[in-house]
Amino acid sequence: MDMIPNPDNPSSSDSCVAGPNSFPAATAPSPSRYESQKRRDWNTFCQYLKNHQPPLSLSRCSAAHVLEFLRYLDQFGKTKVHTPACPFFGLPNPPAPCPCPLRQAWGSLDALTGRLRAAFEENGGSREANPFGARAVRLYLREVRELQAKARGISYDKKRKKPPRMTPSPPQHHHNPHSPPPGTTSAA
């Protein structure tokens, strides 16, 4: 990971500390909800790296570590994901409780990954070396989406753009003021 060192902190190239231009300063207007969430997510991920055994520096973080983090977050999920052995597998509204695990919803993981991808680059990481945009992470998110869709009986069919319909315009009738209107017969 090519991290840009912070001149105020010589060891910042290996840390998860937000740089001076990363997030709005305290004197700026309050950050948007998105910016606040992105900062919280970034701090959570940095804390995860710090608590990792052995502790990981951001410069050594890979897509495998991002996947490990996403799987770790599953324990805090609130979305019931039925297993194939569950009698409610594939039912969108199960009629009774079951022991299936709670997981992070696909949409939450997808949004989180997007915020962390942006935060990584805002904190000096290069787009090419961004572990949050790695192919393995995209494949994992697709797998989670498909699994959750099957478990809940919901299809996430990709919405395709329909080409603009070329409807033929109705034929132009030039009305002769001396002839009867179309659809009527003249009594001649």
PDB file of C-alpha atoms in Angstrom:
ATOM      1  CA  MET A   1       0.000   0.000   0.000  1.00  0.00           C
ATOM      2  CA  ASP A   2       1.547   3.270  -1.031  1.00  0.00           C
ATOM      3  CA  MET A   3       0.681   5.549   1.840  1.00  0.00           C
ATOM      4  CA  ILE A   4       1.644   9.216   1.740  1.00  0.00           C
ATOM      5  CA  PRO A   5       3.486  10.094   4.936  1.00  0.00           C
ATOM      6  CA  ASN A   6       2.111  12.884   7.093  1.00  0.00           C
ATOM      7  CA  PRO A   7       4.895  15.446   7.644  1.00  0.00           C
ATOM      8  CA  ASP A   8       3.582  16.108  11.161  1.00  0.00           C
ATOM      9  CA  ASN A   9       3.886  12.439  12.069  1.00  0.00           C
ATOM     10  CA  PRO A  10       6.925  10.587  10.706  1.00  0.00           C
ATOM     11  CA  SER A  11       5.414   7.173  11.438  1.00  0.00           C
ATOM     12  CA  SER A  12       2.065   7.966   9.775  1.00  0.00           C
ATOM     13  CA  SER A  13       2.808   5.930   6.660  1.00  0.00           C
ATOM     14  CA  ASP A  14       2.182   2.832   8.757  1.00  0.00           C
ATOM     15  CA  SER A  15      -0.663   4.141  10.883  1.00  0.00           C
ATOM     16  CA  CYS A  16      -4.384   4.460  10.563  1.00  0.00           C
ATOM     17  CA  VAL A  17      -4.509   8.037  11.758  1.00  0.00           C
ATOM     18  CA  ALA A  18      -6.487  10.360   9.533  1.00  0.00           C
ATOM     19  CA  GLY A  19      -4.343  12.941   7.796  1.00  0.00           C
ATOM     20  CA  PRO A  20      -4.962  16.686   8.049  1.00  0.00           C
ATOM     21  CA  ASN A  21      -7.035  16.837   4.839  1.00  0.00           C
ATOM     22  CA  SER A  22      -8.817  13.534   5.324  1.00  0.00           C
ATOM     23  CA  PHE A  23     -11.872  14.665   7.206  1.00  0.00           C
ATOM     24  CA  PRO A  24     -13.448  18.054   7.952  1.00  0.00           C
ATOM     25  CA  ALA A  25     -11.741  20.048  10.675  1.00  0.00           C
ATOM     26  CA  ALA A  26     -13.514  21.008  13.895  1.00  0.00           C
ATOM     27  CA  THR A  27     -13.792  24.616  12.693  1.00  0.00           C
ATOM     28  CA  ALA A  28     -15.543  23.611   9.467  1.00  0.00           C
ATOM     29  CA  PRO A  29     -19.306  23.154   9.374  1.00  0.00           C
ATOM     30  CA  SER A  30     -20.414  19.863  10.885  1.00  0.00           C
ATOM     31  CA  PRO A  31     -19.670  16.943   8.563  1.00  0.00           C
ATOM     32  CA  SER A  32     -22.452  15.276   6.618  1.00  0.00           C
ATOM     33  CA  ARG A  33     -23.980  12.062   7.863  1.00  0.00           C
ATOM     34  CA  TYR A  34     -21.999  10.181   5.204  1.00  0.00           C
ATOM     35  CA  GLU A  35     -18.692  11.806   6.254  1.00  0.00           C
ATOM     36  CA  SER A  36     -19.385  11.070   9.925  1.00  0.00           C
ATOM     37  CA  GLN A  37     -20.195   7.443   9.169  1.00  0.00           C
ATOM     38  CA  LYS A  38     -17.111   7.130   6.975  1.00  0.00           C
ATOM     39  CA  ARG A  39     -14.930   8.465   9.799  1.00  0.00           C
ATOM     40  CA  ARG A  40     -16.509   6.047  12.325  1.00  0.00           C
ATOM     41  CA  ASP A  41     -16.050   3.138   9.912  1.00  0.00           C
ATOM     42  CA  TRP A  42     -12.421   4.098   9.265  1.00  0.00           C
ATOM     43  CA  ASN A  43     -11.704   4.356  12.997  1.00  0.00           C
ATOM     44  CA  THR A  44     -13.369   0.970  13.579  1.00  0.00           C
ATOM     45  CA  PHE A  45     -11.276  -0.644  10.852  1.00  0.00           C
ATOM     46  CA  CYS A  46      -8.093   0.943  12.217  1.00  0.00           C
ATOM     47  CA  GLN A  47      -8.956  -0.334  15.693  1.00  0.00           C
ATOM     48  CA  TYR A  48      -9.488  -3.795  14.206  1.00  0.00           C
ATOM     49  CA  LEU A  49      -6.015  -3.678  12.627  1.00  0.00           C
ATOM     50  CA  LYS A  50      -4.519  -2.511  15.928  1.00  0.00           C
ATOM     51  CA  ASN A  51      -6.194  -5.371  17.848  1.00  0.00           C
ATOM     52  CA  HIS A  52      -5.317  -7.957  15.191  1.00  0.00           C
ATOM     53  CA  GLN A  53      -2.936 -10.696  16.309  1.00  0.00           C
ATOM     54  CA  PRO A  54      -0.247  -9.829  15.404  1.00  0.00           C
ATOM     55  CA  PRO A  55      -1.126  -6.125  15.052  1.00  0.00           C
ATOM     56  CA  LEU A  56      -1.257  -5.001  11.427  1.00  0.00           C
ATOM     57  CA  SER A  57      -0.080  -1.754   9.923  1.00  0.00           C
ATOM     58  CA  LEU A  58      -2.210  -0.238   7.205  1.00  0.00           C
ATOM     59  CA  SER A  59       0.634  -0.631   4.722  1.00  0.00           C
ATOM     60  CA  ARG A  60       0.490  -4.428   5.221  1.00  0.00           C
ATOM     61  CA  CYS A  61      -3.291  -4.664   4.984  1.00  0.00           C
ATOM     62  CA  SER A  62      -4.530  -6.801   2.085  1.00  0.00           C
ATOM     63  CA  ALA A  63      -7.862  -7.935   0.653  1.00  0.00           C
ATOM     64  CA  ALA A  64      -7.581 -11.018   2.880  1.00  0.00           C
ATOM     65  CA  HIS A  65      -7.566  -8.769   5.954  1.00  0.00           C
ATOM     66  CA  VAL A  66     -10.575  -6.845   4.635  1.00  0.00           C
ATOM     67  CA  LEU A  67     -12.443 -10.152   4.188  1.00  0.00           C
ATOM     68  CA  GLU A  68     -11.448 -11.190   7.707  1.00  0.00           C
ATOM     69  CA  PHE A  69     -12.830  -7.860   8.991  1.00  0.00           C
ATOM     70  CA  LEU A  70     -16.124  -8.280   7.115  1.00  0.00           C
ATOM     71  CA  ARG A  71     -16.532 -11.817   8.512  1.00  0.00           C
ATOM     72  CA  TYR A  72     -15.706 -10.517  11.996  1.00  0.00           C
ATOM     73  CA  LEU A  73     -18.529  -7.970  11.660  1.00  0.00           C
ATOM     74  CA  ASP A  74     -21.047 -10.767  11.040  1.00  0.00           C
ATOM     75  CA  GLN A  75     -21.275 -11.407  14.771  1.00  0.00           C
ATOM     76  CA  PHE A  76     -22.864  -7.960  15.174  1.00  0.00           C
ATOM     77  CA  GLY A  77     -25.398  -8.446  12.374  1.00  0.00           C
ATOM     78  CA  LYS A  78     -29.155  -8.178  12.767  1.00  0.00           C
ATOM     79  CA  THR A  79     -30.294  -9.917   9.588  1.00  0.00           C
ATOM     80  CA  LYS A  80     -31.570 -13.485   9.943  1.00  0.00           C
ATOM     81  CA  VAL A  81     -30.006 -15.620   7.221  1.00  0.00           C
ATOM     82  CA  HIS A  82     -31.633 -19.039   6.976  1.00  0.00           C
ATOM     83  CA  THR A  83     -29.399 -22.032   6.351  1.00  0.00           C
ATOM     84  CA  PRO A  84     -30.362 -24.501   3.583  1.00  0.00           C
ATOM     85  CA  ALA A  85     -31.393 -27.024   6.284  1.00  0.00           C
ATOM     86  CA  CYS A  86     -33.881 -24.566   7.834  1.00  0.00           C
ATOM     87  CA  PRO A  87     -37.558 -25.201   6.974  1.00  0.00           C
ATOM     88  CA  PHE A  88     -37.914 -21.452   6.331  1.00  0.00           C
ATOM     89  CA  PHE A  89     -35.080 -21.321   3.793  1.00  0.00           C
ATOM     90  CA  GLY A  90     -36.301 -19.326   0.812  1.00  0.00           C
ATOM     91  CA  LEU A  91     -39.304 -17.798   2.577  1.00  0.00           C
ATOM     92  CA  PRO A  92     -39.293 -13.991   2.692  1.00  0.00           C
ATOM     93  CA  ASN A  93     -41.525 -13.870   5.818  1.00  0.00           C
ATOM     94  CA  PRO A  94     -41.031 -16.956   8.002  1.00  0.00           C
ATOM     95  CA  PRO A  95     -44.040 -17.813  10.180  1.00  0.00           C
ATOM     96  CA  ALA A  96     -42.062 -18.700  13.315  1.00  0.00           C
ATOM     97  CA  PRO A  97     -38.651 -18.135  14.941  1.00  0.00           C
ATOM     98  CA  CYS A  98     -35.732 -20.389  14.082  1.00  0.00           C
ATOM     99  CA  PRO A  99     -32.122 -20.846  15.303  1.00  0.00           C
ATOM    100  CA  CYS A 100     -30.513 -19.544  12.106  1.00  0.00           C
ATOM    101  CA  PRO A 101     -27.666 -17.059  12.597  1.00  0.00           C
ATOM    102  CA  LEU A 102     -27.887 -13.293  12.466  1.00  0.00           C
ATOM    103  CA  ARG A 103     -25.512 -11.750   9.940  1.00  0.00           C
ATOM    104  CA  GLN A 104     -24.644  -8.390   8.494  1.00  0.00           C
ATOM    105  CA  ALA A 105     -26.984  -7.564   5.637  1.00  0.00           C
ATOM    106  CA  TRP A 106     -25.420  -7.504   2.189  1.00  0.00           C
ATOM    107  CA  GLY A 107     -26.437  -3.880   1.621  1.00  0.00           C
ATOM    108  CA  SER A 108     -24.732  -2.817   4.846  1.00  0.00           C
ATOM    109  CA  LEU A 109     -21.501  -4.594   3.913  1.00  0.00           C
ATOM    110  CA  ASP A 110     -21.594  -3.133   0.418  1.00  0.00           C
ATOM    111  CA  ALA A 111     -22.082   0.423   1.734  1.00  0.00           C
ATOM    112  CA  LEU A 112     -19.398  -0.074   4.405  1.00  0.00           C
ATOM    113  CA  THR A 113     -16.911  -1.304   1.808  1.00  0.00           C
ATOM    114  CA  GLY A 114     -17.616   1.724  -0.357  1.00  0.00           C
ATOM    115  CA  ARG A 115     -17.058   4.145   2.543  1.00  0.00           C
ATOM    116  CA  LEU A 116     -13.840   2.395   3.564  1.00  0.00           C
ATOM    117  CA  ARG A 117     -12.600   2.385  -0.031  1.00  0.00           C
ATOM    118  CA  ALA A 118     -13.093   6.172  -0.144  1.00  0.00           C
ATOM    119  CA  ALA A 119     -11.531   6.681   3.312  1.00  0.00           C
ATOM    120  CA  PHE A 120      -8.491   4.612   2.349  1.00  0.00           C
ATOM    121  CA  GLU A 121      -7.780   6.871  -0.619  1.00  0.00           C
ATOM    122  CA  GLU A 122      -8.498  10.036   1.404  1.00  0.00           C
ATOM    123  CA  ASN A 123      -5.911   8.867   3.912  1.00  0.00           C
ATOM    124  CA  GLY A 124      -3.164   8.606   1.321  1.00  0.00           C
ATOM    125  CA  GLY A 125      -3.663   5.139  -0.108  1.00  0.00           C
ATOM    126  CA  SER A 126      -3.406   4.694  -3.834  1.00  0.00           C
ATOM    127  CA  ARG A 127      -6.459   3.601  -5.822  1.00  0.00           C
ATOM    128  CA  GLU A 128      -4.489   0.723  -7.392  1.00  0.00           C
ATOM    129  CA  ALA A 129      -3.448  -0.656  -3.998  1.00  0.00           C
ATOM    130  CA  ASN A 130      -6.833  -0.200  -2.284  1.00  0.00           C
ATOM    131  CA  PRO A 131      -7.685  -3.516  -0.580  1.00  0.00           C
ATOM    132  CA  PHE A 132     -11.369  -2.520  -0.287  1.00  0.00           C
ATOM    133  CA  GLY A 133     -11.708  -2.469  -4.068  1.00  0.00           C
ATOM    134  CA  ALA A 134      -9.931  -5.773  -4.630  1.00  0.00           C
ATOM    135  CA  ARG A 135     -11.523  -8.450  -6.783  1.00  0.00           C
ATOM    136  CA  ALA A 136     -11.679 -10.879  -3.836  1.00  0.00           C
ATOM    137  CA  VAL A 137     -13.758  -8.382  -1.842  1.00  0.00           C
ATOM    138  CA  ARG A 138     -16.142  -7.789  -4.770  1.00  0.00           C
ATOM    139  CA  LEU A 139     -16.565 -11.553  -5.221  1.00  0.00           C
ATOM    140  CA  TYR A 140     -17.225 -12.013  -1.494  1.00  0.00           C
ATOM    141  CA  LEU A 141     -19.905  -9.315  -1.554  1.00  0.00           C
ATOM    142  CA  ARG A 142     -21.553 -10.936  -4.585  1.00  0.00           C
ATOM    143  CA  GLU A 143     -21.512 -14.320  -2.813  1.00  0.00           C
ATOM    144  CA  VAL A 144     -23.092 -12.802   0.322  1.00  0.00           C
ATOM    145  CA  ARG A 145     -25.770 -11.086  -1.770  1.00  0.00           C
ATOM    146  CA  GLU A 146     -26.664 -14.300  -3.607  1.00  0.00           C
ATOM    147  CA  LEU A 147     -26.683 -16.399  -0.436  1.00  0.00           C
ATOM    148  CA  GLN A 148     -28.917 -13.936   1.397  1.00  0.00           C
ATOM    149  CA  ALA A 149     -31.235 -13.617  -1.578  1.00  0.00           C
ATOM    150  CA  LYS A 150     -31.689 -17.403  -1.740  1.00  0.00           C
ATOM    151  CA  ALA A 151     -32.124 -17.683   2.021  1.00  0.00           C
ATOM    152  CA  ARG A 152     -34.863 -15.064   2.044  1.00  0.00           C
ATOM    153  CA  GLY A 153     -36.456 -15.958  -1.277  1.00  0.00           C
ATOM    154  CA  ILE A 154     -35.642 -12.565  -2.780  1.00  0.00           C
ATOM    155  CA  SER A 155     -34.085 -12.129  -6.179  1.00  0.00           C
ATOM    156  CA  TYR A 156     -31.594  -9.362  -6.722  1.00  0.00           C
ATOM    157  CA  ASP A 157     -31.878  -9.416 -10.482  1.00  0.00           C
ATOM    158  CA  LYS A 158     -29.705  -6.819 -12.055  1.00  0.00           C
ATOM    159  CA  LYS A 159     -31.873  -4.097 -13.460  1.00  0.00           C
ATOM    160  CA  ARG A 160     -30.948  -3.633 -17.071  1.00  0.00           C
ATOM    161  CA  LYS A 161     -31.478  -0.390 -18.842  1.00  0.00           C
ATOM    162  CA  LYS A 162     -34.065  -0.800 -21.513  1.00  0.00           C
ATOM    163  CA  PRO A 163     -33.129   0.743 -24.820  1.00  0.00           C
ATOM    164  CA  PRO A 164     -35.355   3.679 -25.688  1.00  0.00           C
ATOM    165  CA  ARG A 165     -38.409   2.426 -27.518  1.00  0.00           C
ATOM    166  CA  MET A 166     -38.683   3.673 -31.005  1.00  0.00           C
ATOM    167  CA  THR A 167     -42.437   3.827 -31.420  1.00  0.00           C
ATOM    168  CA  PRO A 168     -43.472   4.742 -34.887  1.00  0.00           C
ATOM    169  CA  SER A 169     -45.304   7.998 -34.953  1.00  0.00           C
ATOM    170  CA  PRO A 170     -48.886   7.782 -36.147  1.00  0.00           C
ATOM    171  CA  PRO A 171     -49.291   8.399 -39.863  1.00  0.00           C
ATOM    172  CA  GLN A 172     -49.829  11.997 -40.675  1.00  0.00           C
ATOM    173  CA  HIS A 173     -53.170  12.523 -42.386  1.00  0.00           C
ATOM    174  CA  HIS A 174     -53.446  15.701 -44.278  1.00  0.00           C
ATOM    175  CA  HIS A 175     -57.018  16.710 -43.849  1.00  0.00           C
ATOM    176  CA  ASN A 176     -58.647  18.304 -46.865  1.00  0.00           C
ATOM    177  CA  PRO A 177     -61.223  20.749 -45.618  1.00  0.00           C
ATOM    178  CA  HIS A 178     -63.535  19.767 -48.512  1.00  0.00           C
ATOM    179  CA  SER A 179     -63.556  16.023 -47.717  1.00  0.00           C
ATOM    180  CA  PRO A 180     -65.363  14.285 -44.836  1.00  0.00           C
ATOM    181  CA  PRO A 181     -63.367  13.496 -41.658  1.00  0.00           C
ATOM    182  CA  PRO A 182     -61.555  10.145 -41.614  1.00  0.00           C
ATOM    183  CA  GLY A 183     -63.699   7.172 -40.601  1.00  0.00           C
ATOM    184  CA  THR A 184     -66.887   8.607 -42.027  1.00  0.00           C
ATOM    185  CA  THR A 185     -68.368   7.908 -45.387  1.00  0.00           C
ATOM    186  CA  SER A 186     -69.617  10.518 -47.690  1.00  0.00           C
ATOM    187  CA  ALA A 187     -73.173  10.280 -48.916  1.00  0.00           C
ATOM    188  CA  ALA A 188     -72.427  11.020 -52.536  1.00  0.00           C
TER     189      ALA A 188
END
